[in-house]
CSV table of C-alpha atoms in Angstrom, one decimal:
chain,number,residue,atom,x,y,z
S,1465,UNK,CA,0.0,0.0,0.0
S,1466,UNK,CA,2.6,2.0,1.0
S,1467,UNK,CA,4.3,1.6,-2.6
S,1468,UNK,CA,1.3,2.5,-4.2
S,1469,UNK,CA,0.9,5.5,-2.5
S,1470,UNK,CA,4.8,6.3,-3.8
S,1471,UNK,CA,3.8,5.8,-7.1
S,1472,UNK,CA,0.9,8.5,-7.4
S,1473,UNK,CA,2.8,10.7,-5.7
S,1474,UNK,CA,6.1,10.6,-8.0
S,1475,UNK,CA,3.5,10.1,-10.4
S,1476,UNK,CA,1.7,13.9,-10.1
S,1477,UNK,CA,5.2,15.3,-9.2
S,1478,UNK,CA,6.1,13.9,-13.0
S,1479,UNK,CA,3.0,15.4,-14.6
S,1480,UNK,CA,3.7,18.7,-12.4
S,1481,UNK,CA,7.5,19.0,-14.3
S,1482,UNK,CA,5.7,18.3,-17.8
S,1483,UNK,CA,3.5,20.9,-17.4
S,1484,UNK,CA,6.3,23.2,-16.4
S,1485,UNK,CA,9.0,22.3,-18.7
S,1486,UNK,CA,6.0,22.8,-21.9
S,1487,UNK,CA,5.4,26.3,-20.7
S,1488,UNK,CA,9.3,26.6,-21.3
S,1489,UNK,CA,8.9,24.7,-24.6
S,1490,UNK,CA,6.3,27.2,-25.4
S,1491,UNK,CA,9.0,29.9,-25.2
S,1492,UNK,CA,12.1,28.2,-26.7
S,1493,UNK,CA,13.6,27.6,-23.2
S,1494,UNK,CA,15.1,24.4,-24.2
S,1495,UNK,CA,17.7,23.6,-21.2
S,1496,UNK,CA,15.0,24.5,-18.5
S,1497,UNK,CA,12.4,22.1,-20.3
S,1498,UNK,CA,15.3,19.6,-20.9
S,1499,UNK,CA,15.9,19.8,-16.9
S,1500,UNK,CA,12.1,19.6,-16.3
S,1501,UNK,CA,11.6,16.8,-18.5
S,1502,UNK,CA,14.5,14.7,-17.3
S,1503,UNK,CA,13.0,15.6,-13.6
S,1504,UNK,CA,10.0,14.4,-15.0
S,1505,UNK,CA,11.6,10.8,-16.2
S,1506,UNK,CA,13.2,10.0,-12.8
S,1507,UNK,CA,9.4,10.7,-10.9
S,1508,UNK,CA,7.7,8.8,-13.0
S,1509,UNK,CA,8.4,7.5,-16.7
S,1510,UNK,CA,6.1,8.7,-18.5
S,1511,UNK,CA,5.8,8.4,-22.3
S,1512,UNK,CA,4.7,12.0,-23.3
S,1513,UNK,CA,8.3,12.9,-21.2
S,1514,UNK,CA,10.4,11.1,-23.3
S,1515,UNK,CA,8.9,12.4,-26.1
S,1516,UNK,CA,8.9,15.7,-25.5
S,1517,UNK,CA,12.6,15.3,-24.2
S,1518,UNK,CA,13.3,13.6,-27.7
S,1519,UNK,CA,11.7,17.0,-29.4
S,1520,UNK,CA,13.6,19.3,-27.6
S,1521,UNK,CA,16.3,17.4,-29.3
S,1522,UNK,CA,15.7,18.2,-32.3
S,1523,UNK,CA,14.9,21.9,-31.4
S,1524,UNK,CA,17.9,22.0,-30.0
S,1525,UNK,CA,19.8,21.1,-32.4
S,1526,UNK,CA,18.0,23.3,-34.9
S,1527,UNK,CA,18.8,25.8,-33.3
S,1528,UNK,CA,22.5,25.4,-33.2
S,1529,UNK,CA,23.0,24.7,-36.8
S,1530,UNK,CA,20.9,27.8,-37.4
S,1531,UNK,CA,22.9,29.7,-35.2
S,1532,UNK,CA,26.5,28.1,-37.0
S,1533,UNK,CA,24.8,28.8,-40.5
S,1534,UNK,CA,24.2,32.0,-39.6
S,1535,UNK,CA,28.0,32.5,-38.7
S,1536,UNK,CA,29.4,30.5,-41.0
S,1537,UNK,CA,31.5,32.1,-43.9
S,1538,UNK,CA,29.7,32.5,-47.4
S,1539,UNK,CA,31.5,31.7,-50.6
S,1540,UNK,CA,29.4,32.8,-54.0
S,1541,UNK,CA,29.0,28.6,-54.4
S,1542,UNK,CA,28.1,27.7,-51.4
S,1543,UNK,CA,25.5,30.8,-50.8
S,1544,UNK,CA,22.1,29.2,-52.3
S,1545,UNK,CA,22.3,26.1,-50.2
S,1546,UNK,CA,23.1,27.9,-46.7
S,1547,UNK,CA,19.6,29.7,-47.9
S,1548,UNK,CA,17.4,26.8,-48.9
S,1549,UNK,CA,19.2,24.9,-45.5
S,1550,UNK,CA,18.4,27.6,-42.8
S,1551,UNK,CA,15.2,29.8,-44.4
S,1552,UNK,CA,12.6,27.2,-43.0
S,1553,UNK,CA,14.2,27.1,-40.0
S,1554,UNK,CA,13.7,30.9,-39.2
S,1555,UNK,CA,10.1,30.6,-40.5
S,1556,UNK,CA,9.7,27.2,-38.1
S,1557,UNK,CA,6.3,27.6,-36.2
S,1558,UNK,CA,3.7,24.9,-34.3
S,1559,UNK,CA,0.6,23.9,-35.7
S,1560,UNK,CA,-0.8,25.7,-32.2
S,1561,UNK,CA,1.4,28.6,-32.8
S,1562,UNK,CA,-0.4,29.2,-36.0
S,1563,UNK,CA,-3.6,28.3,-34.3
S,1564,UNK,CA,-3.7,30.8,-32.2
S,1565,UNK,CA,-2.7,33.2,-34.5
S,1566,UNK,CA,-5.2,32.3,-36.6
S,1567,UNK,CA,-8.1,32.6,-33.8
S,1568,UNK,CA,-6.7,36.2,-32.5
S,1569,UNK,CA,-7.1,37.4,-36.0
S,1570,UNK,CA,-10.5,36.5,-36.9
S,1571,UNK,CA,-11.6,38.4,-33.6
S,1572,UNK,CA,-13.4,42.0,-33.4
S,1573,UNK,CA,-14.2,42.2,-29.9
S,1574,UNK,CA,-11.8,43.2,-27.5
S,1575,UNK,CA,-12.9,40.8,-24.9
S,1576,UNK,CA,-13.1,37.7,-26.9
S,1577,UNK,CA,-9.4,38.6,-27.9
S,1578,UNK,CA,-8.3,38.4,-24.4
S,1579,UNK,CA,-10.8,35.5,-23.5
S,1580,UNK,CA,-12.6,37.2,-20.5
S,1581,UNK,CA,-16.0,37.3,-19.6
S,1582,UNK,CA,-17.0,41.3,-20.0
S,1583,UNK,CA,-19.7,41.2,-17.0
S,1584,UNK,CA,-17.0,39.8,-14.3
S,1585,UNK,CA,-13.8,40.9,-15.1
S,1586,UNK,CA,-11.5,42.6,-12.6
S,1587,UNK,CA,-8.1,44.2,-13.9
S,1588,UNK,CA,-6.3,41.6,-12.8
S,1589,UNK,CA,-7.9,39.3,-15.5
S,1590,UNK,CA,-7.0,41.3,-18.2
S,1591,UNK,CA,-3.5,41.2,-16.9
S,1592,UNK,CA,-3.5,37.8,-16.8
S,1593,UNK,CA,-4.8,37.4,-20.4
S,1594,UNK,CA,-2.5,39.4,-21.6
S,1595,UNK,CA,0.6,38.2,-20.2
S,1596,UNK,CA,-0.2,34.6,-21.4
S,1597,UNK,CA,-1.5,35.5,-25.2
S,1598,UNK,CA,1.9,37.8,-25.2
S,1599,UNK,CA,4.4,35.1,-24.7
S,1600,UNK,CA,2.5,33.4,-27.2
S,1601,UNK,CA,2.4,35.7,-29.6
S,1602,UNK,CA,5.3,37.7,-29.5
S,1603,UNK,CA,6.8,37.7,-32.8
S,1604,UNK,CA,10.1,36.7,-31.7
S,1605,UNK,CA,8.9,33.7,-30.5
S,1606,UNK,CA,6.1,33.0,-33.0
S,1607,UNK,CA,6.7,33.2,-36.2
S,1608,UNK,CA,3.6,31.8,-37.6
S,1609,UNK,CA,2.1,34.4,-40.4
S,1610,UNK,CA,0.1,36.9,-39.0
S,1611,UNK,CA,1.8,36.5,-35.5
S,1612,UNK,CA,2.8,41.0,-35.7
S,1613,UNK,CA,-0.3,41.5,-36.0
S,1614,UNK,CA,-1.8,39.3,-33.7
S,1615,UNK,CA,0.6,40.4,-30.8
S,1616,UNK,CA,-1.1,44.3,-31.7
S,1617,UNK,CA,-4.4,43.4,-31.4
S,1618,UNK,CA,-3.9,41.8,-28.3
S,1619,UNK,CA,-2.0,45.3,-27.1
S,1620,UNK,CA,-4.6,46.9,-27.9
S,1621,UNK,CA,-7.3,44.9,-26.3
S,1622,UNK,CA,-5.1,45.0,-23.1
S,1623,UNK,CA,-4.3,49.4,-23.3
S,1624,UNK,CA,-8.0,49.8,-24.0
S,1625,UNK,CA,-9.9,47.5,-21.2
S,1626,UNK,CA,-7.1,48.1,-18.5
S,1627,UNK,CA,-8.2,51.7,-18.6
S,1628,UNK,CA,-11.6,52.8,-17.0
S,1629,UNK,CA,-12.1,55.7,-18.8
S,1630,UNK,CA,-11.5,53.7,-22.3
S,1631,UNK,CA,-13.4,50.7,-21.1
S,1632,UNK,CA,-16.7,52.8,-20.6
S,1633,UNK,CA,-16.1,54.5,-23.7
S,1634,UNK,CA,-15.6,51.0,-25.1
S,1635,UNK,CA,-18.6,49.4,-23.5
S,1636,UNK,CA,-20.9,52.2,-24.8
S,1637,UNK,CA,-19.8,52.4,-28.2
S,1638,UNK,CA,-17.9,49.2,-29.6
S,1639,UNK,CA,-14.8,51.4,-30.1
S,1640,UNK,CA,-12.3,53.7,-28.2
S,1641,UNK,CA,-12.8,56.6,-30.6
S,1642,UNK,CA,-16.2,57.1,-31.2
S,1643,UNK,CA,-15.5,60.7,-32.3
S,1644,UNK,CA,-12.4,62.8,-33.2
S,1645,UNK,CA,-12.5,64.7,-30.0
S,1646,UNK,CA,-9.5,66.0,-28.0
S,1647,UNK,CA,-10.3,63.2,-25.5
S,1648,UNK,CA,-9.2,61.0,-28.6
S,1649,UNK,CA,-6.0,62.8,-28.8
S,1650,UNK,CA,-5.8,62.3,-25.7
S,1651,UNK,CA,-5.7,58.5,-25.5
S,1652,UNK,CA,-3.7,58.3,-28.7
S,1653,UNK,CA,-1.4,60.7,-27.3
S,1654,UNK,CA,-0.1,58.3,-24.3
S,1655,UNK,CA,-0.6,55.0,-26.3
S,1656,UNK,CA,2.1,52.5,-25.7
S,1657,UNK,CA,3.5,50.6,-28.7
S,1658,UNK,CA,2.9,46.5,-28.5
S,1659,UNK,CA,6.6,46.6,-27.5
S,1660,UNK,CA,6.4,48.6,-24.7
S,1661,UNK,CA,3.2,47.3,-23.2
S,1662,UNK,CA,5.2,43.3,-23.2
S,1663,UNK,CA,8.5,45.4,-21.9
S,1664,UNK,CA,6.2,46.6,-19.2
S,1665,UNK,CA,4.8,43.2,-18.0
S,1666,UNK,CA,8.7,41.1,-19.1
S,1667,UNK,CA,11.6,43.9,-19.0
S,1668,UNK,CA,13.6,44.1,-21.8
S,1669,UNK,CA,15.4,46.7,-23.7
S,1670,UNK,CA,11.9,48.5,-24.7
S,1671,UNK,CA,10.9,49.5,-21.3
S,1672,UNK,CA,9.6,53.0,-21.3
S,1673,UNK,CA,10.7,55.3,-18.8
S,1674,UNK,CA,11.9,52.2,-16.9
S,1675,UNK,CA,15.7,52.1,-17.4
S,1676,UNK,CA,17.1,52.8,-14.0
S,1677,UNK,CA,13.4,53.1,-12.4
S,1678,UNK,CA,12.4,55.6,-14.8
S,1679,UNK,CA,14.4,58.4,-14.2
S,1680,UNK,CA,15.2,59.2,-17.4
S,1681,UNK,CA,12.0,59.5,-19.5
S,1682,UNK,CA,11.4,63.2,-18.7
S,1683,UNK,CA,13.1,65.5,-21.4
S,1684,UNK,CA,15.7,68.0,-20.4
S,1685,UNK,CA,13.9,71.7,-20.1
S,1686,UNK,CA,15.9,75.1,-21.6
S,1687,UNK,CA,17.7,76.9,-18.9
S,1688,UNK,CA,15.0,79.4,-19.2
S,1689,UNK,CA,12.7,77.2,-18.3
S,1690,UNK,CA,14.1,76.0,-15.6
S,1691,UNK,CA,15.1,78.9,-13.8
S,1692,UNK,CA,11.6,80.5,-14.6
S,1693,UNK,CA,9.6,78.3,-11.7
S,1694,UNK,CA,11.6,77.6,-8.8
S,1695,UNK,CA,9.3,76.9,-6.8
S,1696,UNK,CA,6.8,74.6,-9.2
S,1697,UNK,CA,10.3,72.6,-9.3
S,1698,UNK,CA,10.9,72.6,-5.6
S,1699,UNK,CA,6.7,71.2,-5.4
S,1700,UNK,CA,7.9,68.7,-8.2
S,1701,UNK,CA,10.6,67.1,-5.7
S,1702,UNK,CA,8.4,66.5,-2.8
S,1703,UNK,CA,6.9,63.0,-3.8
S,1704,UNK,CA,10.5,62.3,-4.4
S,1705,UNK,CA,11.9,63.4,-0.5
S,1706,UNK,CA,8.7,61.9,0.4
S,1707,UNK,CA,10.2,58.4,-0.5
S,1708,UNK,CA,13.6,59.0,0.4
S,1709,UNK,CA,11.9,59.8,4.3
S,1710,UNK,CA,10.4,56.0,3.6
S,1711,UNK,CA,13.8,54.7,2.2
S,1712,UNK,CA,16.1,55.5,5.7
S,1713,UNK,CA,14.1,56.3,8.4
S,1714,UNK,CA,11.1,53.0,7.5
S,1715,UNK,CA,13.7,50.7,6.8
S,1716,UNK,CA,12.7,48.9,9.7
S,1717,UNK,CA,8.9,49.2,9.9
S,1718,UNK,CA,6.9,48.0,6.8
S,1719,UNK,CA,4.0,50.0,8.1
S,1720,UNK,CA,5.6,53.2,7.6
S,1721,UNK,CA,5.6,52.2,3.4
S,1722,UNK,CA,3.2,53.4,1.2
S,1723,UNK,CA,2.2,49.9,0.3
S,1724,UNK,CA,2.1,46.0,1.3
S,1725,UNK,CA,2.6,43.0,-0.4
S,1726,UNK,CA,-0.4,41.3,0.9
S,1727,UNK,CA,-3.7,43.1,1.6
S,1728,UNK,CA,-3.6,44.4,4.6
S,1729,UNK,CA,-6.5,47.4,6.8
S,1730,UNK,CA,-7.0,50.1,3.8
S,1731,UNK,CA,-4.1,49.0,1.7
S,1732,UNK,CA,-6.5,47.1,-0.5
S,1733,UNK,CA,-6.6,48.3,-3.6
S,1734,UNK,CA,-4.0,46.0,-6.3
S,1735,UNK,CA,-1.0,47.5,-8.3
S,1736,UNK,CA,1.6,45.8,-10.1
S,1737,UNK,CA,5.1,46.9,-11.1
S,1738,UNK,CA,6.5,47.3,-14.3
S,1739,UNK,CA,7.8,44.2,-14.1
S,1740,UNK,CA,4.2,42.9,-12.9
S,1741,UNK,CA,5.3,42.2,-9.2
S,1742,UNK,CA,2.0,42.5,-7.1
S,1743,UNK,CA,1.2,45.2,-4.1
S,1744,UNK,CA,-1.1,47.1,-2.4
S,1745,UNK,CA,-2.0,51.0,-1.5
S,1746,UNK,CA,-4.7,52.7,0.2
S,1747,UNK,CA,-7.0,55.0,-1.6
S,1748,UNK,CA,-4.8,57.7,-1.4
S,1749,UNK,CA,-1.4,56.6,-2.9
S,1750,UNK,CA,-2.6,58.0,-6.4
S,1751,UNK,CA,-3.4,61.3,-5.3
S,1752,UNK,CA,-0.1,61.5,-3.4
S,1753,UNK,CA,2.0,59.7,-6.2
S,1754,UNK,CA,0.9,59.5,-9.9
S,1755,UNK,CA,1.1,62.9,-10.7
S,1756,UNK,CA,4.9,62.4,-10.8
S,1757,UNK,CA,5.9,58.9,-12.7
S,1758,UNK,CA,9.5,59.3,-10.8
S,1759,UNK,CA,8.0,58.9,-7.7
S,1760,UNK,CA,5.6,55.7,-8.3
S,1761,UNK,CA,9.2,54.4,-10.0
S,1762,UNK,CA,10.7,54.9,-6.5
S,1763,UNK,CA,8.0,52.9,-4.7
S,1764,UNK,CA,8.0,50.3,-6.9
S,1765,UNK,CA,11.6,49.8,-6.6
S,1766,UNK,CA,10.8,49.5,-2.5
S,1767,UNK,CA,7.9,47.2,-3.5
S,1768,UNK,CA,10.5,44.7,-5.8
S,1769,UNK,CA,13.9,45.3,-2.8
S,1770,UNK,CA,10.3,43.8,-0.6
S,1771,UNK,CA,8.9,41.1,-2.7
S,1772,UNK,CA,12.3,39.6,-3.3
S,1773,UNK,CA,13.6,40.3,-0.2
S,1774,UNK,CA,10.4,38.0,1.2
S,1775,UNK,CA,11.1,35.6,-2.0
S,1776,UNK,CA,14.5,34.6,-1.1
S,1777,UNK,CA,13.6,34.3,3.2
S,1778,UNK,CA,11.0,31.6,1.8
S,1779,UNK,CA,13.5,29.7,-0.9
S,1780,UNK,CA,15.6,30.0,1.7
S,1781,UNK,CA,13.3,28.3,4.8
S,1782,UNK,CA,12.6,25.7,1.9
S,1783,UNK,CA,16.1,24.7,1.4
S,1784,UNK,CA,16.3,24.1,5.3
S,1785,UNK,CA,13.3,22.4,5.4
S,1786,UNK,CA,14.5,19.8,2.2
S,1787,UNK,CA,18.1,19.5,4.0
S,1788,UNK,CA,16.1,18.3,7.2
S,1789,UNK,CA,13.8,16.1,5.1
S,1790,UNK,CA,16.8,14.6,3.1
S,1791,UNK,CA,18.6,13.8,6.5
S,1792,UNK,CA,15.4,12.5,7.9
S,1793,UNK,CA,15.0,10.2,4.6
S,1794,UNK,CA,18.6,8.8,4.7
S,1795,UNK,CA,18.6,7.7,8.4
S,1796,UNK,CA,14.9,5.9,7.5
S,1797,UNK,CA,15.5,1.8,8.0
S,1798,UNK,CA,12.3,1.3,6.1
S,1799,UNK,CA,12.1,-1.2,3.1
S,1800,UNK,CA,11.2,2.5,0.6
S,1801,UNK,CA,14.2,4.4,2.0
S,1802,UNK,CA,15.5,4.4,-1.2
S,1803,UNK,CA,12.5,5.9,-2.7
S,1804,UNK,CA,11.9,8.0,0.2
S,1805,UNK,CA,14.8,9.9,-0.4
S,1806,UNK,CA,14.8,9.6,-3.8
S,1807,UNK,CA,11.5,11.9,-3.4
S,1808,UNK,CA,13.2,14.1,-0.9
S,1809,UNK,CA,16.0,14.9,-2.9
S,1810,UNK,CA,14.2,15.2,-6.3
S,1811,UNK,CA,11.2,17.6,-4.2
S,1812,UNK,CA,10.7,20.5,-6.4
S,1813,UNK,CA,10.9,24.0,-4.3
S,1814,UNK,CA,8.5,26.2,-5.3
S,1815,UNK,CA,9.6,29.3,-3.8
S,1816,UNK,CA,12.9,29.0,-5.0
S,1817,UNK,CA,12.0,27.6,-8.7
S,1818,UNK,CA,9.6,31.2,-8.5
S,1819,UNK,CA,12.4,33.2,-7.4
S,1820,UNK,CA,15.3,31.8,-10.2
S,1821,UNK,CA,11.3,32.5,-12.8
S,1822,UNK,CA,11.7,36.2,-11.9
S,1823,UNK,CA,15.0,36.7,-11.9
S,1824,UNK,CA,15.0,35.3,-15.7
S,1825,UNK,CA,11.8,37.3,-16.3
S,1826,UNK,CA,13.6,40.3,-15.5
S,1827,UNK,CA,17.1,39.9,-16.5
């Protein structure tokens, strides 16, 4: 009985790494779906893992002899056939690549695009859709035809539903510009490109005003314009020493933050990061911060120093708590030592696999 118990358990812990190591399939992570996969084999063999592991084989490879190919020398008689070798390989795409291409474009409405239910969706859905049709759709990652314009739609379903005021507008009319107003210029005027809107939610190169925490997006003013309001400038700083007063003197109370990581008395209301790490403010954190985009940069630089801060206690506490286990296993005189410390050792850590997920996410 014991046994048998053994056996599902390895058995879900196997299905657990497939699932994880196709999500990394899904973005051309081959060695971290190789290592899931293999993970996978020792829980449990299963025959969809070997398979898989047999595919990221040939992707693998694939992708080394495009990469050589690519680097490779070209003589005038040897040119054509390094062409006709690696031009399927840069047009390589999955029949569900192209599938859901092909769904995204054959879609009008905005909500269908992102697949969420118009009546019952919170922002946090639409964040959710959109971060998981991105990485599908991203044209450096699909290159099914159509996949560009696919990946826009999708951006544009996401700027215009995220935003309350677009949403109504939206809801009311079928489109975000029902008239050429200057409310239209308005939206148009602060549109993000599909590239910034997936730098926002993934970092990357792309970012917008993100850089060091933002502090470069503002354009330089004349010195005429500078020394012309002193005091607007001085008013334009506060926000700033505001945070600074947070940064050494609340080091060591997280009540005196702005925000929390968890909700927590008013600090209810749900923000992300640009890199999409979640926190919480009380209703008046946008009066006191959004007028000045350097200043909700600083906070969410103290919300990410938190969240990974709390993130590597926890993977931390796990790898204690796996050394203990592991120790615990080998002294076991049982007949399934062996595979209870087989289990032990092969445990996945949650915390710490999210932590080494963000730091990728992010790098």
């Amino acid at each position: 009985a014991v046994k048998f118990v053994m056996s599902i358990a390895n058995k879900e812990g196997a299905e657990a790494c497939i699932s994880r190591a196709k999500n990394f399939l899904a973005n051309s992570e081959f060695d971290r779906a190789e290592k899931f996969l293999r993970k996978s084999i020792r829980l449990f063999p299963l025959d969809e893992a070997q398979q898989l592991l047999d595919r990221v084989a040939v992707l693998k490879s694939r992708s080394a002899n495009a990469s050589s190919s690519s680097t490779a020398p070209r003589s005038s008689t040897s040119r054509p056939t390094v062409i006709e070798q690696t031009g399927p390989l840069k047009q390589d795409h999955t029949p569900e690549q192209l599938e859901v291409v092909s769904r995204i474009l054959k879609l009008k409405c905005y909500y269908a695009i992102l697949g969420v239910d118009k009546e019952s969706s919170i922002e946090a859905d639409f964040k959710k859709a959109y971060r998981k049709l991105a990485i599908k759709l991203h044209p450096d990652k699909n290159h099914a035809p159509g996949a560009a314009d696919a990946f826009k739609l999708v951006s544009s379903a996401y700027q215009c539903l995220s935003d309350k005021q677009k949403r109504e507008i939206y809801d009311q009319y079928g489109t975000e510009d029902p008239h050429s107003t200057g409310q239209q210029f308005r939206f148009r005027e602060d549109e993000l490109t599909p590239e910034e809107v997936f730098s926002m939610f993934f970092g990357g190169p792309v970012r917008r005003g993100r850089g060091s925490f933002g502090f470069h997006r503002t354009q330089p003013r004349s010195e005429n314009e500078q020394q012309s309001s002193p005091l607007a400038s001085l008013i334009h700083m506060i926000p700033i020493l505001l945070i600074l007063i947070f940064t050494f003197f609340g080091s060591n109370s997280s009540n005196e933050l702005p925000f929390r990581l968890n909700p927590s008395g008013e600090f209810v209301i749900l923000r992300t990061t640009s890199s999409d790490v979640p926190f919480y403010v009380d209703r008046y954190f946008r009066y006191r911060y959004e007028r000045d985009r350097r200043a909700v940069n600083q906070v969410e630089r103290l919300v990410e120093e938190e969240f990974f801060k709390s993130l590597r206690q926890e993977c931390a506490l796990e790898r204690q708590q796996r050394k203990e286990k592991i120790r615990k296993a080998r002294n076991y005189r049982g007949a399934d030592q062996p595979t209870r410390l087989r289990r032990e050792e092969e445990r996945i850590m949650e915390r710490c696999e999210e932590l080494d997920d963000w730091y990728t996410r992010i790098s």
